[in-house]
PDB file of C-alpha atoms in Angstrom:
ATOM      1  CA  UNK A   1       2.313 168.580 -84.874  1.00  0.00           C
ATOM      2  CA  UNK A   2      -0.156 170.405 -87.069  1.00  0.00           C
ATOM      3  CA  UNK A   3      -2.135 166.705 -87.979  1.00  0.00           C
ATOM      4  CA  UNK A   4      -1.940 166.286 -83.948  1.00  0.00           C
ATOM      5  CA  UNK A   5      -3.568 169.643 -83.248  1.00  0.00           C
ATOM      6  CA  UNK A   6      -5.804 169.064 -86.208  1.00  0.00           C
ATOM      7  CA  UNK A   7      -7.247 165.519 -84.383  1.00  0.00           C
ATOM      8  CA  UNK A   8      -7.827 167.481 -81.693  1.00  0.00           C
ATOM      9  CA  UNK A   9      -9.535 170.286 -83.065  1.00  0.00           C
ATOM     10  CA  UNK A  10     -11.699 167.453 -84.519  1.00  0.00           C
ATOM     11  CA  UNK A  11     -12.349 165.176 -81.665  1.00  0.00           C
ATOM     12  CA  UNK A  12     -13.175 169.035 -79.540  1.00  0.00           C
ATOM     13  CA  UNK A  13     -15.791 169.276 -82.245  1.00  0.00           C
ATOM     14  CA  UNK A  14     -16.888 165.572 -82.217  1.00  0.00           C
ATOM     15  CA  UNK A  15     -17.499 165.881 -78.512  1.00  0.00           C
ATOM     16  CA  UNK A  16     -19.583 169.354 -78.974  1.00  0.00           C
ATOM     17  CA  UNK A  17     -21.199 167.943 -81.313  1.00  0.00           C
ATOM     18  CA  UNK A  18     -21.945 164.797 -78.918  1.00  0.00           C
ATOM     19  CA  UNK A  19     -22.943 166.812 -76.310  1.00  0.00           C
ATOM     20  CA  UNK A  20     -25.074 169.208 -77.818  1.00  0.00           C
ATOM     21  CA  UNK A  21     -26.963 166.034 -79.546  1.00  0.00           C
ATOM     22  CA  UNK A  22     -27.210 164.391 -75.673  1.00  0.00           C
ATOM     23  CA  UNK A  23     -28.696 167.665 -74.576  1.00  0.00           C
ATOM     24  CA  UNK A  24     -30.831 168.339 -76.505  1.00  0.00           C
ATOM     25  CA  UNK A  25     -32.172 165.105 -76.545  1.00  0.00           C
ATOM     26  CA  UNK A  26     -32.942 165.525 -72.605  1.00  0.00           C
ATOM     27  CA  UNK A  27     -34.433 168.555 -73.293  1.00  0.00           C
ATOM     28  CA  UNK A  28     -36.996 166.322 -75.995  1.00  0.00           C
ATOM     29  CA  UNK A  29     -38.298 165.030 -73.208  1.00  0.00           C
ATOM     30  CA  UNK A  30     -38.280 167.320 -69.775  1.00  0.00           C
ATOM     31  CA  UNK A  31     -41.404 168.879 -69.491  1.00  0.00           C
ATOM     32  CA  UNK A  32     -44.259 167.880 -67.015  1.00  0.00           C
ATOM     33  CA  UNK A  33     -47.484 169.159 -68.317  1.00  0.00           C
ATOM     34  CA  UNK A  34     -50.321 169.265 -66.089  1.00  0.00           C
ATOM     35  CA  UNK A  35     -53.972 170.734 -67.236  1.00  0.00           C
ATOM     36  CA  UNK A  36     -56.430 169.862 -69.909  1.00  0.00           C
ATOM     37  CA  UNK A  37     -55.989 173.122 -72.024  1.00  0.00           C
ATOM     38  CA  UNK A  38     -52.027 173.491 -71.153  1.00  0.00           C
ATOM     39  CA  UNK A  39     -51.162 169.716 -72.368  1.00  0.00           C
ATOM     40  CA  UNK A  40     -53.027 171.036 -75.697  1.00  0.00           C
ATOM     41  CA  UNK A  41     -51.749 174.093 -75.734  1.00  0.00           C
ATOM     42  CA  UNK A  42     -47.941 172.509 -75.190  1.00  0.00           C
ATOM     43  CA  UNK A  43     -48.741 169.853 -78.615  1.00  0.00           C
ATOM     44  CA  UNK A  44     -50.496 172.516 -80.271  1.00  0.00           C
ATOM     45  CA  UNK A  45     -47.058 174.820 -80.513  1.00  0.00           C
ATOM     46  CA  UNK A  46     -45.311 171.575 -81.818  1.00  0.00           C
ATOM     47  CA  UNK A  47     -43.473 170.921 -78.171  1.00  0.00           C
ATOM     48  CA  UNK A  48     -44.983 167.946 -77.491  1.00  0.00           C
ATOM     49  CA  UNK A  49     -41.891 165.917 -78.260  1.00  0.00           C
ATOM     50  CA  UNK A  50     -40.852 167.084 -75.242  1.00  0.00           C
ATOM     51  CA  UNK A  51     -43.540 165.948 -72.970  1.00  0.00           C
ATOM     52  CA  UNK A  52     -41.979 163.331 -70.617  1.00  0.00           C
ATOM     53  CA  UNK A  53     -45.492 163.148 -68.186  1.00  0.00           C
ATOM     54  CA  UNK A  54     -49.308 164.651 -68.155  1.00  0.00           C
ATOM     55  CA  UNK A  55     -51.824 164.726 -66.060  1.00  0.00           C
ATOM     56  CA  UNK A  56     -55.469 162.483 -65.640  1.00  0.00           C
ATOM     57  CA  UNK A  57     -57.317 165.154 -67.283  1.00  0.00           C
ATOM     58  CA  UNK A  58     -54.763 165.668 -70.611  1.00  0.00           C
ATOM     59  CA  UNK A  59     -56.383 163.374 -72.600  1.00  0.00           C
ATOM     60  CA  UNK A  60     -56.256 165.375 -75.982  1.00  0.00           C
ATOM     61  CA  UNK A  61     -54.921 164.973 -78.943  1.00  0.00           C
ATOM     62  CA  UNK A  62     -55.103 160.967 -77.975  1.00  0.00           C
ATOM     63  CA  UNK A  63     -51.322 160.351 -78.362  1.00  0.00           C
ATOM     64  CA  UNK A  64     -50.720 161.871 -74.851  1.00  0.00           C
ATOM     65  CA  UNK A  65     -52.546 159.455 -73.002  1.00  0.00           C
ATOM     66  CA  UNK A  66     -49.675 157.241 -73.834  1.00  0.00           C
ATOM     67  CA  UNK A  67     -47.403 159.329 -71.895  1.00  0.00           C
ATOM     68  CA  UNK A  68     -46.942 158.447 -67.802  1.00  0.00           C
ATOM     69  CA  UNK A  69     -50.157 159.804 -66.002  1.00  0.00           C
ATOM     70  CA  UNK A  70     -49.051 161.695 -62.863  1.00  0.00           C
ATOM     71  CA  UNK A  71     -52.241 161.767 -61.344  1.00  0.00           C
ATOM     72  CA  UNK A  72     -55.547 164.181 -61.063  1.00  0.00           C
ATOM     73  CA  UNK A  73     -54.286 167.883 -61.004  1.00  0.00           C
ATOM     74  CA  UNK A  74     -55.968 168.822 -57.345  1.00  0.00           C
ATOM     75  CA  UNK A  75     -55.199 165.526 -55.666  1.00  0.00           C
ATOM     76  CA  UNK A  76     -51.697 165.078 -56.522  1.00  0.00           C
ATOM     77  CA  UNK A  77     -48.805 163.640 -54.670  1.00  0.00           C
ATOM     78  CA  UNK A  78     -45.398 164.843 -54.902  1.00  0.00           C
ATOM     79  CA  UNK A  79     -43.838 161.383 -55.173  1.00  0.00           C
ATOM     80  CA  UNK A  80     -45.633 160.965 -58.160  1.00  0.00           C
ATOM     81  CA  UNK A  81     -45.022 163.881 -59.929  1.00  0.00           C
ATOM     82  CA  UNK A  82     -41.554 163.776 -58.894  1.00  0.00           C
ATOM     83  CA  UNK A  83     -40.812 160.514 -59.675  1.00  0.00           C
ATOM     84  CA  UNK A  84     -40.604 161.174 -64.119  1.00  0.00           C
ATOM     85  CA  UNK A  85     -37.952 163.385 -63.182  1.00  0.00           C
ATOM     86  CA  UNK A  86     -39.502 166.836 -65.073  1.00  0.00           C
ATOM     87  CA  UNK A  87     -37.093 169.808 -65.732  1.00  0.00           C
ATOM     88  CA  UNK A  88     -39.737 171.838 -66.335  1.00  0.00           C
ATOM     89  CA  UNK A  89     -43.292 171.379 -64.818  1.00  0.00           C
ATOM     90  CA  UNK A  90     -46.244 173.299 -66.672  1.00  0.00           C
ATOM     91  CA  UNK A  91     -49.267 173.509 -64.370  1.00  0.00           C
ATOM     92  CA  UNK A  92     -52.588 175.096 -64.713  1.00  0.00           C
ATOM     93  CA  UNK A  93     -53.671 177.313 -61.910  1.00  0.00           C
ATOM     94  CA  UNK A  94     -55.238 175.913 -58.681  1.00  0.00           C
ATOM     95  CA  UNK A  95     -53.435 172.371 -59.060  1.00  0.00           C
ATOM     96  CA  UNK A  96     -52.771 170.449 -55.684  1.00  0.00           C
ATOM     97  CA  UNK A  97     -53.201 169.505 -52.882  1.00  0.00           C
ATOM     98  CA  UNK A  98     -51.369 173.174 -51.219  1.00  0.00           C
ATOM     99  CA  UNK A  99     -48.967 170.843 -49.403  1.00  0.00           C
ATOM    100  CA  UNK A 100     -48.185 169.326 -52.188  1.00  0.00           C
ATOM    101  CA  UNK A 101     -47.657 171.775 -54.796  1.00  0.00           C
ATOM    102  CA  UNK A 102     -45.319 173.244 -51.667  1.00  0.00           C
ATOM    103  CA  UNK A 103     -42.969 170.256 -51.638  1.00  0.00           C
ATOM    104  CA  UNK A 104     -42.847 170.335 -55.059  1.00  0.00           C
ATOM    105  CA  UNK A 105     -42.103 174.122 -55.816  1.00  0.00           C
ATOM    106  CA  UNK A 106     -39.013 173.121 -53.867  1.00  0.00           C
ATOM    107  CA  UNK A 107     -37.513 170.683 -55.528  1.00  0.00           C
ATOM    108  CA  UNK A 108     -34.925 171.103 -57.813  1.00  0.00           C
ATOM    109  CA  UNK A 109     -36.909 172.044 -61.070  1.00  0.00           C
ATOM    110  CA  UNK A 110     -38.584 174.704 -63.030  1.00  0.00           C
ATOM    111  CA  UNK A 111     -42.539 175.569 -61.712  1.00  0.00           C
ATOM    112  CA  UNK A 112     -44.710 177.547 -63.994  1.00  0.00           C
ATOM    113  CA  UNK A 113     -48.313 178.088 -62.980  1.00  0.00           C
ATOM    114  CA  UNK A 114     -50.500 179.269 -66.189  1.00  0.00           C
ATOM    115  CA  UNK A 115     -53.318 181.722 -65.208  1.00  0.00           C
ATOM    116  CA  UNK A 116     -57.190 180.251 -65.313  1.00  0.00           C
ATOM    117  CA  UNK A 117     -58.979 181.562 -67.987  1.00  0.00           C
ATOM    118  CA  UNK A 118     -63.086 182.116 -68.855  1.00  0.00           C
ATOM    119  CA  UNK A 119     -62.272 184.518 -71.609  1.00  0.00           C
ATOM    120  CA  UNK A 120     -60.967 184.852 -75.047  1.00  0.00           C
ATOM    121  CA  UNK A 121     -58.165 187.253 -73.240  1.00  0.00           C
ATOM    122  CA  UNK A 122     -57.638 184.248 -70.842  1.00  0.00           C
ATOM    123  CA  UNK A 123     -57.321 182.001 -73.456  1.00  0.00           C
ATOM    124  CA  UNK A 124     -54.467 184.282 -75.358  1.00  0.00           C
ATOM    125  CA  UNK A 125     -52.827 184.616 -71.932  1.00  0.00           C
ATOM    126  CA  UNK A 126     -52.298 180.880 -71.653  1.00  0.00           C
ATOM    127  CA  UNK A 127     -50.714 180.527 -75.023  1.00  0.00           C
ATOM    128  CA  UNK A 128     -48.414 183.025 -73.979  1.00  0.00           C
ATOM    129  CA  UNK A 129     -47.556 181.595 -70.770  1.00  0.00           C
ATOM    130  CA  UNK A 130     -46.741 178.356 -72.201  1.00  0.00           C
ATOM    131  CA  UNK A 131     -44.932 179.744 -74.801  1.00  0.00           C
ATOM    132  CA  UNK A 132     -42.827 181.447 -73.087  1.00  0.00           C
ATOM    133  CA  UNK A 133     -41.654 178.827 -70.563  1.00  0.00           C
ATOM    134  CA  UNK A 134     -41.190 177.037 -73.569  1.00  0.00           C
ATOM    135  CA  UNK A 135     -38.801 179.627 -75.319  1.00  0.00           C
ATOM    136  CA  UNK A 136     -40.824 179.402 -78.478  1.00  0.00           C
ATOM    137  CA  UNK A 137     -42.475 182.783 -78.010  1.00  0.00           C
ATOM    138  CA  UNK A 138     -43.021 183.830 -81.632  1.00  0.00           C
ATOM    139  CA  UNK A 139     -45.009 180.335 -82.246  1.00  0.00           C
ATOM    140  CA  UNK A 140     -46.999 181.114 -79.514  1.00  0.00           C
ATOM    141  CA  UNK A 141     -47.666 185.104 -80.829  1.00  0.00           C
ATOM    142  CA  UNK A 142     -48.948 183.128 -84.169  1.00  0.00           C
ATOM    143  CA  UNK A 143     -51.053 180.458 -82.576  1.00  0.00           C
ATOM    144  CA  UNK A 144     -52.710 183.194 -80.503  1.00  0.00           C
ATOM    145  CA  UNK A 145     -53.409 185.305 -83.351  1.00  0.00           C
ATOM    146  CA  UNK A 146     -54.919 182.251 -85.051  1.00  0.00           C
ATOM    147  CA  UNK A 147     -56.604 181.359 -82.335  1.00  0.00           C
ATOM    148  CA  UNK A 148     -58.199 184.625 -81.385  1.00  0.00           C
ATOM    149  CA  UNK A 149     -59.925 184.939 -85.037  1.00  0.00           C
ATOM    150  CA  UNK A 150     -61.506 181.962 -84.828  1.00  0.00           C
ATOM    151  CA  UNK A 151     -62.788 183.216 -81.171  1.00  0.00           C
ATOM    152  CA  UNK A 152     -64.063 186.162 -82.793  1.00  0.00           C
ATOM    153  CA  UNK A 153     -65.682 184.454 -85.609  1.00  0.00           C
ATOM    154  CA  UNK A 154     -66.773 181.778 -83.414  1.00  0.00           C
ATOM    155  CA  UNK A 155     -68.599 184.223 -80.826  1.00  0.00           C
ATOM    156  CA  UNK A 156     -69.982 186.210 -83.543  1.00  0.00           C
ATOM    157  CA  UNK A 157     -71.526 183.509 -85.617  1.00  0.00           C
ATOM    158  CA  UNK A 158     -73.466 182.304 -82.378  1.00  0.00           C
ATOM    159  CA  UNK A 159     -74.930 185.481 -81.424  1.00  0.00           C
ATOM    160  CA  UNK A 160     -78.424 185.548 -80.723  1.00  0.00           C
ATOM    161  CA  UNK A 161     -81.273 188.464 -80.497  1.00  0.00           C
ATOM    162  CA  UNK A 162     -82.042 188.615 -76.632  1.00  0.00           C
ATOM    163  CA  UNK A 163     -85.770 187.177 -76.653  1.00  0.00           C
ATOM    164  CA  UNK A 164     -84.554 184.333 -78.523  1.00  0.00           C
ATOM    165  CA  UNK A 165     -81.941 183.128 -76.561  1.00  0.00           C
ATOM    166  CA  UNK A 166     -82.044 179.697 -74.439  1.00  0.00           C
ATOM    167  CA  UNK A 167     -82.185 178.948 -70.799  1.00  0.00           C
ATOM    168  CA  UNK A 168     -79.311 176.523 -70.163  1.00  0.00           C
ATOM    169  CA  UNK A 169     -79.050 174.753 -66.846  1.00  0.00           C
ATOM    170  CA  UNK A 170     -75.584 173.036 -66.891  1.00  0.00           C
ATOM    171  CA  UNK A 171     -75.747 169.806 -64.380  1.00  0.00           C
ATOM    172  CA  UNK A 172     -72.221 168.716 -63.378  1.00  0.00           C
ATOM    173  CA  UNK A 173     -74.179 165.779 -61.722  1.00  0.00           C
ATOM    174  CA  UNK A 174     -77.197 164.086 -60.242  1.00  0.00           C
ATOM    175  CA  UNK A 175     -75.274 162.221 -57.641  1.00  0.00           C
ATOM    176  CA  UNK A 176     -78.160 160.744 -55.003  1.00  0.00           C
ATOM    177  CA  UNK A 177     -81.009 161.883 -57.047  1.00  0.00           C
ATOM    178  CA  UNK A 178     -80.169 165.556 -56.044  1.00  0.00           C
ATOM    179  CA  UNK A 179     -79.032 168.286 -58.843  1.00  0.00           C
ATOM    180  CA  UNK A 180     -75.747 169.967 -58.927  1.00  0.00           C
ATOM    181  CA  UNK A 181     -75.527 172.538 -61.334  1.00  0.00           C
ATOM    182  CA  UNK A 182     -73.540 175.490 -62.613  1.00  0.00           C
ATOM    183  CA  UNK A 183     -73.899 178.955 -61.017  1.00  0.00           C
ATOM    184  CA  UNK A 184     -72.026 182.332 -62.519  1.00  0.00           C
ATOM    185  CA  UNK A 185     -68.294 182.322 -63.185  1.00  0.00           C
ATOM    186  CA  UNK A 186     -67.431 178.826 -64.350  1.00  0.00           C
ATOM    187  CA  UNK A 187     -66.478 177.580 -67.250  1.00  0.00           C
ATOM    188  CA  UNK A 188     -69.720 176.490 -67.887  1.00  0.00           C
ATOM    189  CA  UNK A 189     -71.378 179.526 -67.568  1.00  0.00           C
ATOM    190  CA  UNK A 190     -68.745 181.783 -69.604  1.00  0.00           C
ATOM    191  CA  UNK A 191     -69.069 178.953 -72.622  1.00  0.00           C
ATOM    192  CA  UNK A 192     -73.036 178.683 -72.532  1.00  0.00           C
ATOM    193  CA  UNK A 193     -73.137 183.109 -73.048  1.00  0.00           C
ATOM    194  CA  UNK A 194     -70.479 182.497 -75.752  1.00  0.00           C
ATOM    195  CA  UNK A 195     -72.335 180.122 -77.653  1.00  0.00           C
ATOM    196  CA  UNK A 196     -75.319 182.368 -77.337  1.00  0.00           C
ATOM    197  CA  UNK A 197     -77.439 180.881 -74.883  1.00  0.00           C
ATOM    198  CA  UNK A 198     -78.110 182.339 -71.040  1.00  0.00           C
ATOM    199  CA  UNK A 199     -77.095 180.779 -67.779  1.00  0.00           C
ATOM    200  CA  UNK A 200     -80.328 179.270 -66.070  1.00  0.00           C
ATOM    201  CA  UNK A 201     -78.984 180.084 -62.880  1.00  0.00           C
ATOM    202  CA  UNK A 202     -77.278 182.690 -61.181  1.00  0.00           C
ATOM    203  CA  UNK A 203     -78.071 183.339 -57.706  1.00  0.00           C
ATOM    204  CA  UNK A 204     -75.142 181.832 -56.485  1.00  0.00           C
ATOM    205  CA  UNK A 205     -71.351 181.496 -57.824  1.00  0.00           C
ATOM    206  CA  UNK A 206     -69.206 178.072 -58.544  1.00  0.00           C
ATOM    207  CA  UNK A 207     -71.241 174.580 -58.616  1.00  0.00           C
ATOM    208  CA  UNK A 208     -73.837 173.962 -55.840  1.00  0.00           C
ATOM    209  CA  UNK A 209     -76.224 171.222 -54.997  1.00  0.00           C
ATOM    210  CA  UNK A 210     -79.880 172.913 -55.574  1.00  0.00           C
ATOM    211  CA  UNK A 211     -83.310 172.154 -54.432  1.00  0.00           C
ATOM    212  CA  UNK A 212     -86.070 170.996 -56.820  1.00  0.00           C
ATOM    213  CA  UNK A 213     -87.748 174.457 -56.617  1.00  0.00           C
ATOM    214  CA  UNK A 214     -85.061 176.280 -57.960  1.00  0.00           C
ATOM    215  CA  UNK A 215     -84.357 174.243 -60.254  1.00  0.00           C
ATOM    216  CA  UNK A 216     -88.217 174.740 -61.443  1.00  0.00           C
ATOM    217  CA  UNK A 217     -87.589 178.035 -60.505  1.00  0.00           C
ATOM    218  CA  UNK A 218     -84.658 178.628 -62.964  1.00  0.00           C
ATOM    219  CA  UNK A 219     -87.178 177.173 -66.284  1.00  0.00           C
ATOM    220  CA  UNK A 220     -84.215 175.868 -68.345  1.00  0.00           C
ATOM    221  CA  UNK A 221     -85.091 174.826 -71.908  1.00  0.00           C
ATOM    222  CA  UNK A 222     -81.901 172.994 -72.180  1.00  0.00           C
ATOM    223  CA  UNK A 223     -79.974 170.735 -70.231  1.00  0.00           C
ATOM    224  CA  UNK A 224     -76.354 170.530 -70.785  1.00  0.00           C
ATOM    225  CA  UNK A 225     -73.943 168.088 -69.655  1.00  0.00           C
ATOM    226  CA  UNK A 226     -70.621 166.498 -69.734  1.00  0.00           C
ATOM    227  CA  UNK A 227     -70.301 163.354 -72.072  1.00  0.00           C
ATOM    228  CA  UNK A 228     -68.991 160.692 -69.995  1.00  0.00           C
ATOM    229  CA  UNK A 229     -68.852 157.578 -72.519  1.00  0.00           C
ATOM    230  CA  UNK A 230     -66.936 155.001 -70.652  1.00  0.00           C
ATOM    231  CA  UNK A 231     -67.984 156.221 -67.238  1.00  0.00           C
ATOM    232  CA  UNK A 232     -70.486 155.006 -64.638  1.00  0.00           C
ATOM    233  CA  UNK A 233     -73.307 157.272 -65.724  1.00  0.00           C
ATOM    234  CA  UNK A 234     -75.420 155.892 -62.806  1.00  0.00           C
ATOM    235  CA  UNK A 235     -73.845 159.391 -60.924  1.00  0.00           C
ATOM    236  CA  UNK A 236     -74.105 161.851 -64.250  1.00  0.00           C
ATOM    237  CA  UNK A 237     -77.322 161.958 -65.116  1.00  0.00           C
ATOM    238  CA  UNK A 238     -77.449 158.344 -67.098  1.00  0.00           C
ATOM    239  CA  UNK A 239     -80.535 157.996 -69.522  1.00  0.00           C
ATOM    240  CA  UNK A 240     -81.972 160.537 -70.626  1.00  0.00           C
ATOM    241  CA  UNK A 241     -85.645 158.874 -69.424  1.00  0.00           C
ATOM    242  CA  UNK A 242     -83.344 158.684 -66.198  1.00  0.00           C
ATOM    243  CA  UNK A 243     -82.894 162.275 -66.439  1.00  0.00           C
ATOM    244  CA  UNK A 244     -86.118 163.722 -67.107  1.00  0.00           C
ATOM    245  CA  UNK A 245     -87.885 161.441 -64.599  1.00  0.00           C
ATOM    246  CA  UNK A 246     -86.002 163.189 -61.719  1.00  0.00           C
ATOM    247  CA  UNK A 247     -88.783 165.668 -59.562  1.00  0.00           C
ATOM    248  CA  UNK A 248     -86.518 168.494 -59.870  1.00  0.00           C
ATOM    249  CA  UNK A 249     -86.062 168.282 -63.778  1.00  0.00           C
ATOM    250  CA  UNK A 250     -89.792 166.712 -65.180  1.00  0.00           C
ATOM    251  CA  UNK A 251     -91.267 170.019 -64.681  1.00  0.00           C
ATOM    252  CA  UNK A 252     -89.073 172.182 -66.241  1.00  0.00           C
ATOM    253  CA  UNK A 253     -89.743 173.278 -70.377  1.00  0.00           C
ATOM    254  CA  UNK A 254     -86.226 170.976 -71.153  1.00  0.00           C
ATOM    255  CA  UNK A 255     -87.973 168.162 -69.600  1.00  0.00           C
ATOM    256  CA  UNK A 256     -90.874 168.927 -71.561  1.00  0.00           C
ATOM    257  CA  UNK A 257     -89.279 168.948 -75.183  1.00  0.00           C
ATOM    258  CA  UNK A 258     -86.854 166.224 -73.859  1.00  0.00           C
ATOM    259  CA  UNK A 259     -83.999 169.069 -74.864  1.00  0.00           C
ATOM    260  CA  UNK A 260     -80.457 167.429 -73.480  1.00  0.00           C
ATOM    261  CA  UNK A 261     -77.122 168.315 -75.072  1.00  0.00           C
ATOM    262  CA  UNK A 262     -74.236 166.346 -73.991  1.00  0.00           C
ATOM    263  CA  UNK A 263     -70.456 167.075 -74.773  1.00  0.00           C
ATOM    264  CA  UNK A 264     -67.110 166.152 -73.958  1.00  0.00           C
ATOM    265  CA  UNK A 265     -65.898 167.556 -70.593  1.00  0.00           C
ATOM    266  CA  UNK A 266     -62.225 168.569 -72.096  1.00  0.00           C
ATOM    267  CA  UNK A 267     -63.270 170.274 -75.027  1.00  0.00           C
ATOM    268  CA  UNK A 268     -66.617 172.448 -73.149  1.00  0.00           C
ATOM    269  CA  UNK A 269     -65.024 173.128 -69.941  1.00  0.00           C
ATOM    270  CA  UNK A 270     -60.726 173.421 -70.359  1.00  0.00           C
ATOM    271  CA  UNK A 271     -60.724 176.869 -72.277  1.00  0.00           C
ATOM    272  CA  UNK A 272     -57.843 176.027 -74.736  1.00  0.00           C
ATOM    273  CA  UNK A 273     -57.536 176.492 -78.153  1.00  0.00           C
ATOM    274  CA  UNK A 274     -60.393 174.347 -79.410  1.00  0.00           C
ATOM    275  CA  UNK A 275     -63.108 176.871 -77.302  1.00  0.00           C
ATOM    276  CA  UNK A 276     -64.196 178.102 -80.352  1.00  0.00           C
ATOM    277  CA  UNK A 277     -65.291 174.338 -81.539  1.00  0.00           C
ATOM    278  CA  UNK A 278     -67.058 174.302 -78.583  1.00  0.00           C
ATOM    279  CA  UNK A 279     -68.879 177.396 -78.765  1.00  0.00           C
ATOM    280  CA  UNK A 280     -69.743 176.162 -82.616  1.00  0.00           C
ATOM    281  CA  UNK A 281     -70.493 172.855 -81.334  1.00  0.00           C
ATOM    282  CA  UNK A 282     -72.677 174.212 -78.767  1.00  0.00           C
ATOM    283  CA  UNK A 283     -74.455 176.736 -80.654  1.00  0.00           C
ATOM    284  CA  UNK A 284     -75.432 174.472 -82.917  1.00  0.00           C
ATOM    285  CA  UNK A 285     -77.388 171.912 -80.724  1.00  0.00           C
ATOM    286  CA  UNK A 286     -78.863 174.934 -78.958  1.00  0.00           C
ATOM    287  CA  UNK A 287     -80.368 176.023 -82.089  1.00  0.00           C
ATOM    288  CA  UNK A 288     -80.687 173.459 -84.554  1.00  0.00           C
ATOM    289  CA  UNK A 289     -78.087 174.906 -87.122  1.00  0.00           C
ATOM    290  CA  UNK A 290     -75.416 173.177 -88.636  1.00  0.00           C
ATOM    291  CA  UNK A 291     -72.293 173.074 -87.325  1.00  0.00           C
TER     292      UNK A 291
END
């Protein structure tokens, strides 16, 4: 009797043991991550083992581009994020379409939207966010504390006296010959003041198509723009003889000194933890310093 309740004892524990192995090898794999800085932020805390799907703009570190792409993060259906069956779905703010972030909110499965950020704040916000839903909250309190010295460091290193500093237009693109560039609060404007430089335009907010006079109006010394290797440049500014050809550019004192700094999209514009490469990275070809 006592072997018999022994083998049972043991096969209880076998099957815990089973079990707990099956679940947590679902939960290896459960999470939907969708956003740039969140799908680093997610690999960064050592999590993403558990990454079953991304989105078209997680495309860093490399390795999660192997993982089932969902779709762009504001044009998304919900039969495609649906369909790789996420527990959990990580999403940075303003994904969609509304409709479809509605159908999906109400199915069966864990929603967390992480907060925008243009800050260093923002930035420590989203590594808390994540780590939370995560449950790892004390890697995420050490990543952020890691993260936020080299912010500081970063930020300080690329200060710059006030007379000296750079007019930066940023140009998103030059789609029909016609320039449309970064206003105040984007991401584009928050990096370019962190890396020391100043925003060549701010009458407006958000990205706007702009005439050829403001342009000339707004004198940039530098042109900045996304580094789209791969793409069809014929839309994003191509050349650079392409670029300063254009009326609206030619003029300006960036035209003149053929001044053009081009970087990858991810890394300038996703404010995740490698914003304080790109504020080095970006300093640096502002003013001629090594990086």
């Amino acid at each position: 009797m006592m072997r018999g309740a022994k083998g049972v004892a043991a096969c209880a524990g076998l099957w815990m043991a089973v079990t707990a192995a099956t679940a947590g090898a679902q939960q290896a794999a459960d999470v939907l991550s969708m956003g740039g800085a969140v799908t680093e932020i997610v690999v960064a805390l050592g999590q993403g083992h558990r990454l079953r799907a991304r989105d078209a703009t997680s495309t860093w570190p490399p390795e999660v581009t192997d993982l089932p792409d969902v779709g762009y993060v504001r044009a998304l259906s919900p039969e495609g994020v649906l369909s790789v069956e996420p527990a959990l779905i990580l999403s940075e703010e303003g994904a969609g379409p509304p409709e479809a972030i509605d159908v999906i909110r109400a199915a069966d499965l864990d929603f967390v939207e992480i907060p925008d950020a243009l800050t260093a704040d923002g930035i420590l916000r989203k590594i808390e966010t994540v780590g939370d839903a995560l449950g790892v909250p004390d890697r995420a309190a050490a990543m952020s504390a890691e993260v936020e010295a080299d912010l500081v460091d970063a930020m300080a290193d690329a200060a710059q006296p006030e007379a000296e500093k750079k007019r930066v237009l940023f140009v998103l693109s030059t789609q029909g010959g016609k320039i449309n560039a970064s206003g105040t609060g984007t991401a584009a404007d928050a990096l370019i003041r962190m890396a020391g430089g100043v925003n060549a335009v701010t009458e407006y907010a958000g990205y706007k198509q702009i005439t050829d006079e403001a342009v000339g109006l707004a004198a940039p010394d530098v042109i900045l723009m996304m580094d789209r290797a791969g793409a069809d440049d014929t839309d994003h500014g191509g050349a650079d003889d392409e670029l300063f050809a254009m009326p609206a550019i030619r003029l300006t004192p960036a035209a003149q000194s053929r001044s053009v700094i081009r970087m990858d999209g991810l890394l300038m514009l996703s404010f995740g933890p490698r914003t304080a490469e790109a504020i080095r990275r970006l300093n640096a070809a502002l003013y001629a310093q090594e990086s």
